[in-house]
GROMACS .gro file of C-alpha atoms in nm:
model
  308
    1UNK     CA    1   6.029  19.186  10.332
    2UNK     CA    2   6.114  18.851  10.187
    3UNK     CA    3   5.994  18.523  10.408
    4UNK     CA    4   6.303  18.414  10.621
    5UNK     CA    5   6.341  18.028  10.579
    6UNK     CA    6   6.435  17.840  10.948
    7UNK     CA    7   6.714  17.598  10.933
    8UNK     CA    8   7.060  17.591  10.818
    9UNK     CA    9   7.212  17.758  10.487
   10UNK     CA   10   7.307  17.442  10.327
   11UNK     CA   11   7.380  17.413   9.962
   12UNK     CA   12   7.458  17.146   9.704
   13UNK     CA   13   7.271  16.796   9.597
   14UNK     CA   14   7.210  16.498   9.740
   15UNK     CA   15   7.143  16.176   9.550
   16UNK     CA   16   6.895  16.016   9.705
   17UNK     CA   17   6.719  15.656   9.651
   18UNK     CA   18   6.393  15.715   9.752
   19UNK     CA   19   6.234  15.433   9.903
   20UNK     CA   20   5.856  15.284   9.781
   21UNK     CA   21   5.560  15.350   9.918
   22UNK     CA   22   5.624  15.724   9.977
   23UNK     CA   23   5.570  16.007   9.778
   24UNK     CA   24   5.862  16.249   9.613
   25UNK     CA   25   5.723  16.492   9.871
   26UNK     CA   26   5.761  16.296  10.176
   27UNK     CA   27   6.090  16.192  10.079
   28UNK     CA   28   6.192  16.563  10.026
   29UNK     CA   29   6.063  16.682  10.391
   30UNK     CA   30   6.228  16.405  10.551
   31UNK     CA   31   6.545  16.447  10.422
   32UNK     CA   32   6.499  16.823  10.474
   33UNK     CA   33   6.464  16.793  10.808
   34UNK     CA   34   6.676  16.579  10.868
   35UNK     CA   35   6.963  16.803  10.755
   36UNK     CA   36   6.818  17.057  10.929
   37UNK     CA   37   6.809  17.279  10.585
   38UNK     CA   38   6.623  17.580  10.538
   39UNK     CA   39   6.562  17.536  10.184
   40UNK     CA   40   6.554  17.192   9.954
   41UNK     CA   41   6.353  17.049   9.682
   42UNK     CA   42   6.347  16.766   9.417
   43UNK     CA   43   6.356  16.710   9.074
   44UNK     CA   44   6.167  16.515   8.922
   45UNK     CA   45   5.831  16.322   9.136
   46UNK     CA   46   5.884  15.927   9.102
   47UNK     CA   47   5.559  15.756   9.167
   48UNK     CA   48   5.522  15.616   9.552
   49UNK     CA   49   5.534  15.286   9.331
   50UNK     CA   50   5.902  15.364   9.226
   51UNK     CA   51   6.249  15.394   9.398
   52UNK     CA   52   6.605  15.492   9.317
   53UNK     CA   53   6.744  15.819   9.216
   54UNK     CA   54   6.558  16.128   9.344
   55UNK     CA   55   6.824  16.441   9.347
   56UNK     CA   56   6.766  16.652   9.647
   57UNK     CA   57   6.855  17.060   9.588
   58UNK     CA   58   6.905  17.195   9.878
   59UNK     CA   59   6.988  17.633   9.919
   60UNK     CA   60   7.131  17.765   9.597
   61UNK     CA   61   7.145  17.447   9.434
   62UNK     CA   62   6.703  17.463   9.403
   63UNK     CA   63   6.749  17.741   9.135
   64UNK     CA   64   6.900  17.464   8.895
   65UNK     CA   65   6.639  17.226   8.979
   66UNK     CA   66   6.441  17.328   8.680
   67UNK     CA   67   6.704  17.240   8.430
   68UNK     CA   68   6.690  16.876   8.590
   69UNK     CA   69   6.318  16.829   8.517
   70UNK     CA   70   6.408  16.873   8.122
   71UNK     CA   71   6.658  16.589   8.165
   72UNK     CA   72   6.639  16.269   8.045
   73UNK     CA   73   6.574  15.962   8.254
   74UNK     CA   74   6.665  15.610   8.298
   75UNK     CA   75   6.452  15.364   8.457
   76UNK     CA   76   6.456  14.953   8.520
   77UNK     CA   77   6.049  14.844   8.483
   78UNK     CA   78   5.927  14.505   8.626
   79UNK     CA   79   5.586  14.434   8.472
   80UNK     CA   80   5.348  14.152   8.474
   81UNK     CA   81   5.164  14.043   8.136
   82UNK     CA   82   4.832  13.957   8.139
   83UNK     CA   83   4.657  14.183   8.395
   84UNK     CA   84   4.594  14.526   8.316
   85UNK     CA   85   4.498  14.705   8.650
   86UNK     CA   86   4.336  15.072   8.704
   87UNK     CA   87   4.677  15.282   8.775
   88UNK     CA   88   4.839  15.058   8.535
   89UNK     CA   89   5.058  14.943   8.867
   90UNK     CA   90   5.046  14.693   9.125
   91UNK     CA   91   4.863  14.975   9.405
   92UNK     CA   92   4.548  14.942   9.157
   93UNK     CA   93   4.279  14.661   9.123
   94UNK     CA   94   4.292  14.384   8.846
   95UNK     CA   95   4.020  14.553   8.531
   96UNK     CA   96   4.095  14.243   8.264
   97UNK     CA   97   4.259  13.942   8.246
   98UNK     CA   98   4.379  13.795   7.926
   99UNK     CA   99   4.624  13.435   7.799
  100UNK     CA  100   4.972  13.593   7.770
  101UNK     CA  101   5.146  13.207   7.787
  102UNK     CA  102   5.245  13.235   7.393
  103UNK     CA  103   5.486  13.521   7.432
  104UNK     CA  104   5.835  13.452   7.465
  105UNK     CA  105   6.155  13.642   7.448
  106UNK     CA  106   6.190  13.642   7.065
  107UNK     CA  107   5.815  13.834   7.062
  108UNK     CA  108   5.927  14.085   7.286
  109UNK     CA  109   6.237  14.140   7.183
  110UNK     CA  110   6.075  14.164   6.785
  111UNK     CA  111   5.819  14.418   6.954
  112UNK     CA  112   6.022  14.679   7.125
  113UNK     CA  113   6.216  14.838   6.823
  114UNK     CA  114   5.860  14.947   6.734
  115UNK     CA  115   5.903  15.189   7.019
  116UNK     CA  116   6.231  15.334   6.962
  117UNK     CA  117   6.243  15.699   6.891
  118UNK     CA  118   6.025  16.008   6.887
  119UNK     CA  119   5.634  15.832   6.967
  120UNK     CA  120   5.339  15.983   7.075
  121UNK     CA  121   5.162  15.872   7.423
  122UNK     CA  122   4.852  15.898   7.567
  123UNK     CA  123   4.892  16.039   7.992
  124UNK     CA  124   4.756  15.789   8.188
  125UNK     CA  125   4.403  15.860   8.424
  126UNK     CA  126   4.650  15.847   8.740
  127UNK     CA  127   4.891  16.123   8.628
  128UNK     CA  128   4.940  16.500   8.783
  129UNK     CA  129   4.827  16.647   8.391
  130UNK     CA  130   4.582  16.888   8.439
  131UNK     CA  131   4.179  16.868   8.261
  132UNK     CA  132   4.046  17.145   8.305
  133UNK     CA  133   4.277  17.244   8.566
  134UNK     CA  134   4.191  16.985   8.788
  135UNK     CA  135   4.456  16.665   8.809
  136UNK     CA  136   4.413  16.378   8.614
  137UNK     CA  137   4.432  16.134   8.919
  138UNK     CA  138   4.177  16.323   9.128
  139UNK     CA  139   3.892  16.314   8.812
  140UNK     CA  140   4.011  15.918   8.780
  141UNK     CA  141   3.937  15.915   9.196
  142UNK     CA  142   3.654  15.983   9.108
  143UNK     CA  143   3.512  15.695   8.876
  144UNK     CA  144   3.544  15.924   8.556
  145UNK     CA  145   3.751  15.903   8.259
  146UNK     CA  146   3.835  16.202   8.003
  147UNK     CA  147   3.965  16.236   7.673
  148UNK     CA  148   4.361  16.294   7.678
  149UNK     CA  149   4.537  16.460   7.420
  150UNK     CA  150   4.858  16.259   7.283
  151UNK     CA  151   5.241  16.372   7.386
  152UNK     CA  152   5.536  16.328   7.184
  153UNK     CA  153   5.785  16.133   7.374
  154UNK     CA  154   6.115  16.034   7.293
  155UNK     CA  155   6.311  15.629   7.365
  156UNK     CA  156   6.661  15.619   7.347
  157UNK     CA  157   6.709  15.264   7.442
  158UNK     CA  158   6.449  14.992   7.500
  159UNK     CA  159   6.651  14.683   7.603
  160UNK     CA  160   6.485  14.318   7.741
  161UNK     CA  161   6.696  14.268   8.115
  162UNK     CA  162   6.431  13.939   8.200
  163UNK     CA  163   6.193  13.763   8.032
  164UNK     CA  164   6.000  13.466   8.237
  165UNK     CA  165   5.631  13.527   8.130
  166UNK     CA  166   5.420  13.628   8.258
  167UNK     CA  167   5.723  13.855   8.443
  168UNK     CA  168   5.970  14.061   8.245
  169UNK     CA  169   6.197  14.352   8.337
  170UNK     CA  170   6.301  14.613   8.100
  171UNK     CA  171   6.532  14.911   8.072
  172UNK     CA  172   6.459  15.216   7.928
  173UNK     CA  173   6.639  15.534   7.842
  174UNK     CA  174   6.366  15.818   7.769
  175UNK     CA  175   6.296  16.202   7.756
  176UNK     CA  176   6.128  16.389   8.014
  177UNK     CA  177   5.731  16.310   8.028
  178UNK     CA  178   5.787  15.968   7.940
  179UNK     CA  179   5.522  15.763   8.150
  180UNK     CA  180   5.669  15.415   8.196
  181UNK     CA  181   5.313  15.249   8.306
  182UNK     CA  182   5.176  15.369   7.980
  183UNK     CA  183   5.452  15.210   7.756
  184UNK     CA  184   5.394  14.915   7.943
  185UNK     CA  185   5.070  14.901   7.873
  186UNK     CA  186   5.093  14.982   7.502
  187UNK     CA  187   5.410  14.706   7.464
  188UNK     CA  188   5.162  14.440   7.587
  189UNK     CA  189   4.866  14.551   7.324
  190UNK     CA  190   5.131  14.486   7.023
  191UNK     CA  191   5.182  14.161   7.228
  192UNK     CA  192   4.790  14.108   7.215
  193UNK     CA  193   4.789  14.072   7.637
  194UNK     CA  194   4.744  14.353   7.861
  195UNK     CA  195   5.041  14.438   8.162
  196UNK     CA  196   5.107  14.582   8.478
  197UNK     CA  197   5.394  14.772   8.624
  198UNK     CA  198   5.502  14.555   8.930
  199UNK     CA  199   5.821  14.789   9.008
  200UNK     CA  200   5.966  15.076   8.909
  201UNK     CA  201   6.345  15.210   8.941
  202UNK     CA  202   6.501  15.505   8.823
  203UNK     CA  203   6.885  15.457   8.784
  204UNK     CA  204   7.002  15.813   8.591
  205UNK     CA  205   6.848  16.153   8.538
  206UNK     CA  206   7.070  16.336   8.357
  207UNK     CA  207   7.412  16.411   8.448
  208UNK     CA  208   7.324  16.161   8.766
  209UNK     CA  209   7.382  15.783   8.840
  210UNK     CA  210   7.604  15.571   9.073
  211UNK     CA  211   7.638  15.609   9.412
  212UNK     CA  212   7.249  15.671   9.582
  213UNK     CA  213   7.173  15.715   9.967
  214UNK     CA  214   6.890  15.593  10.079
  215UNK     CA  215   6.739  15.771  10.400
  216UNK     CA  216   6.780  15.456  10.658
  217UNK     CA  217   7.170  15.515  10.545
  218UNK     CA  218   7.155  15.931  10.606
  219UNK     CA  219   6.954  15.836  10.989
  220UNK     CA  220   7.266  15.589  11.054
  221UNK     CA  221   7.551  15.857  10.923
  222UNK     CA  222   7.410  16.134  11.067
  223UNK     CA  223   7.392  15.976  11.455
  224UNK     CA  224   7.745  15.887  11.400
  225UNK     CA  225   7.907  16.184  11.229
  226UNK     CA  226   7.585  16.447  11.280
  227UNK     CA  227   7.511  16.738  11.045
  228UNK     CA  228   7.929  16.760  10.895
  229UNK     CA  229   7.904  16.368  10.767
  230UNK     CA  230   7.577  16.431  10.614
  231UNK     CA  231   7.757  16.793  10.431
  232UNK     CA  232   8.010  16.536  10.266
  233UNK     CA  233   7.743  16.312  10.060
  234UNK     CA  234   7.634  16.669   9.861
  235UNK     CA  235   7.747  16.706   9.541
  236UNK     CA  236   7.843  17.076   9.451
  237UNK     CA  237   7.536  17.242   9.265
  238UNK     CA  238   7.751  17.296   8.909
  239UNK     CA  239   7.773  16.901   8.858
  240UNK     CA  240   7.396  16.988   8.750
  241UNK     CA  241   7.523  17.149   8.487
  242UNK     CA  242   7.744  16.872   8.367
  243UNK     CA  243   7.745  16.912   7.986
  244UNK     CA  244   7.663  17.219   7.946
  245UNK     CA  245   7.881  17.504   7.734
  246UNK     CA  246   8.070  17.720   8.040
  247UNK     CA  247   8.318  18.039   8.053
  248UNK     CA  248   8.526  18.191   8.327
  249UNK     CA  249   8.479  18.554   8.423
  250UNK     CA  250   8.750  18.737   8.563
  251UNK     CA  251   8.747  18.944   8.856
  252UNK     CA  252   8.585  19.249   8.732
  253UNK     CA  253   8.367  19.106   8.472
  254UNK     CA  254   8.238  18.884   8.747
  255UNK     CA  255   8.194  19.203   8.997
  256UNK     CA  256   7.936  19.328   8.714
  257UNK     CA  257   7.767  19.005   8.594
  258UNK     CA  258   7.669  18.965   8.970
  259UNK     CA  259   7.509  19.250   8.917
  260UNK     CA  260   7.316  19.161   8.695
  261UNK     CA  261   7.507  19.349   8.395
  262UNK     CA  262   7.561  19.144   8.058
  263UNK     CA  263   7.975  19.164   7.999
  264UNK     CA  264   8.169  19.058   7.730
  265UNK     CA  265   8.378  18.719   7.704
  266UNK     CA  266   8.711  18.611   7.442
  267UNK     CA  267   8.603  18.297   7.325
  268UNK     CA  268   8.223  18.268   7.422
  269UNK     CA  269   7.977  18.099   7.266
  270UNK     CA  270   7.794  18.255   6.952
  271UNK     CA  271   7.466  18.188   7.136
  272UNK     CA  272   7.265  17.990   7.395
  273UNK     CA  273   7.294  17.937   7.763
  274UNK     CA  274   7.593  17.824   7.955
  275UNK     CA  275   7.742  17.836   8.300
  276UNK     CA  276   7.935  18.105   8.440
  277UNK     CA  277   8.174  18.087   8.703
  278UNK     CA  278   8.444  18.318   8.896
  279UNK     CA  279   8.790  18.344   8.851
  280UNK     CA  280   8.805  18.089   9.156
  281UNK     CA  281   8.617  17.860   9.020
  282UNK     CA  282   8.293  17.941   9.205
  283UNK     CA  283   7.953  17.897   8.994
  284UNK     CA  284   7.839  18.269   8.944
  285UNK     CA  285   7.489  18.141   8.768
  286UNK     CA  286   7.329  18.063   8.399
  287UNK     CA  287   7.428  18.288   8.135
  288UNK     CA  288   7.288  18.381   7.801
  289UNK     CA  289   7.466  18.510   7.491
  290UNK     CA  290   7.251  18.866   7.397
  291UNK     CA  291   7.237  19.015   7.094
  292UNK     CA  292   7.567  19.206   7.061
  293UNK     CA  293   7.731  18.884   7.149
  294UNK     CA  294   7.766  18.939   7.531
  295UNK     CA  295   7.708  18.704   7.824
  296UNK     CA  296   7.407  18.832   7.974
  297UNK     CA  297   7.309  18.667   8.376
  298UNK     CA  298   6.961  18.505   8.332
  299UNK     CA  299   6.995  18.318   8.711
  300UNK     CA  300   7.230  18.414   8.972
  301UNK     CA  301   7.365  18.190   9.260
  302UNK     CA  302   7.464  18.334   9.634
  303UNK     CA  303   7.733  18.071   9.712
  304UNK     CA  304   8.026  18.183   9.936
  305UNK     CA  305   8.388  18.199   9.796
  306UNK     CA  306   8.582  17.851   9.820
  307UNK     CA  307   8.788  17.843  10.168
  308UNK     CA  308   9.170  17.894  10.075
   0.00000   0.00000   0.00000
């Protein structure tokens, strides 16, 4: 028999801007308790460093969550040149010091086209990778260092937002696995100083930006409207999918797909995966085409017909 999960059967996605100085984690219990859910997760860990957008998947909604951790990522990066510290952030202690009062704005801004595109990076110490099959961060606890092997990385957009040395902010548009503390650190070797991250924000991932809650906000709606006012903020689990290729089953196709039967579709795509949804609308699951062409279930969702 399957566990049973305690708490309510709520499904959809919350955007939530997590607050510093907690982990994804902590963020992700608090806010599942305090909708009283049986099931959530995140997508996505932002350092405790970091805040801003952390989507919450809560029921149904969790069985997408892996197609958000492929997405690509946003993020505005306050550094300080000059100081290179342990965790390559401001929770680590100072390791070198070096003159960063030449650079200027027309340095930087000459140095980050270098960085544009597909480039290879090196994990930092204090990352989750595994060595070994231990973390990264627990061996770097630990006084050691190891050799990391290099990760192909990809920047869409590296643009200057502030520059008042030995401060300057940054946004950056990147691919999943993108660690901004280590393209921090190699921007400030090209500018011949060494850097910090001071603070960390992440403004998209994915099909998400705008509109964030932050928990203090959730505490405040929920006393006033309870359980139904904090229901409203979720977005429904397909706007996950946003982008994504998509067909409409009708009522008997849909009967079989559900059952895990591949059917065919007019007008499908000639291959890949796409959403699927019901002839009312209602997100049946991911779809793949097969081999004879045919729209084959690879993830099913259990969400209840749309009330009339």
């Amino acid at each position: 028999m399957g566990r049973r999960h305690k708490g309510r059967a709520v499904h959809g996605i919350l955007l939530l801007d997590k607050d510093a100085d907690m982990s994804s984690n902590q963020a992700l219990q608090r806010i599942k308790r305090l909708y009283g859910a049986a099931k959530a997760g995140h997508t996505g860990s932002l350092d405790p460093l970091a805040t801003g957008m952390l989507p919450i998947c809560f029921g149904e909604a969790t069985k997408l969550s892996g197609h958000l951790l492929d997405a690509d990522k946003r993020y505005e990066v306050s550094l300080r040149l000059g100081q290179a510290t342990d965790t390559a952030d401001a929770d680590g202690q100072i390791i070198a010091e070096s003159d960063c009062s030449g650079i200027d704005r027309a340095a930087v801004e000459a140095a980050l086209p270098g960085f544009l595109g597909e480039i290879e990076q090196i994990p930092p110490m204090y990352s989750a990778v595994k060595h070994e099959g231990q973390r990264l961060y627990k061996i770097a606890r630990q006084g050691r260092e190891v050799e990391r092997k290099p990760r192909r990385i990809t920047i869409h957009a590296l643009e200057l937002l502030d520059c008042g040395v030995p401060s300057l902010r940054l946004r950056v548009d990147c691919s999943k696995g993108t660690y901004i503390r280590t393209l921090v650190e190699d921007l400030a070797a090209v500018l011949g100083t060494h850097a910090h991250v001071t603070a960390l924000r992440r403004t998209r991932l994915g099909p998400f930006q705008g509109e964030m809650w932050r928990e203090a906000d959730l505490t405040t709606r929920a006393a006033e409207q309870g359980q139904q006012g904090l229901d409203a903020l979720l977005l429904p689990p397909q706007t996950a999918l946003a982008g994504w290729p998509r067909v409409s089953l009708d009522a008997d196709s849909s009967f079989y797909f559900r059952r895990g039967q591949a059917v065919q579709v007019r007008a499908a795509p000639t291959q890949g995966q796409l959403a699927v949804f019901g002839p009312d609308e209602r997100l049946l699951g991911l779809g793949e085409i097969d081999d004879d062409g045919r729209v084959a279930p690879r993830r099913l969702l259990e969400l209840r017909p749309k009330s009339p």
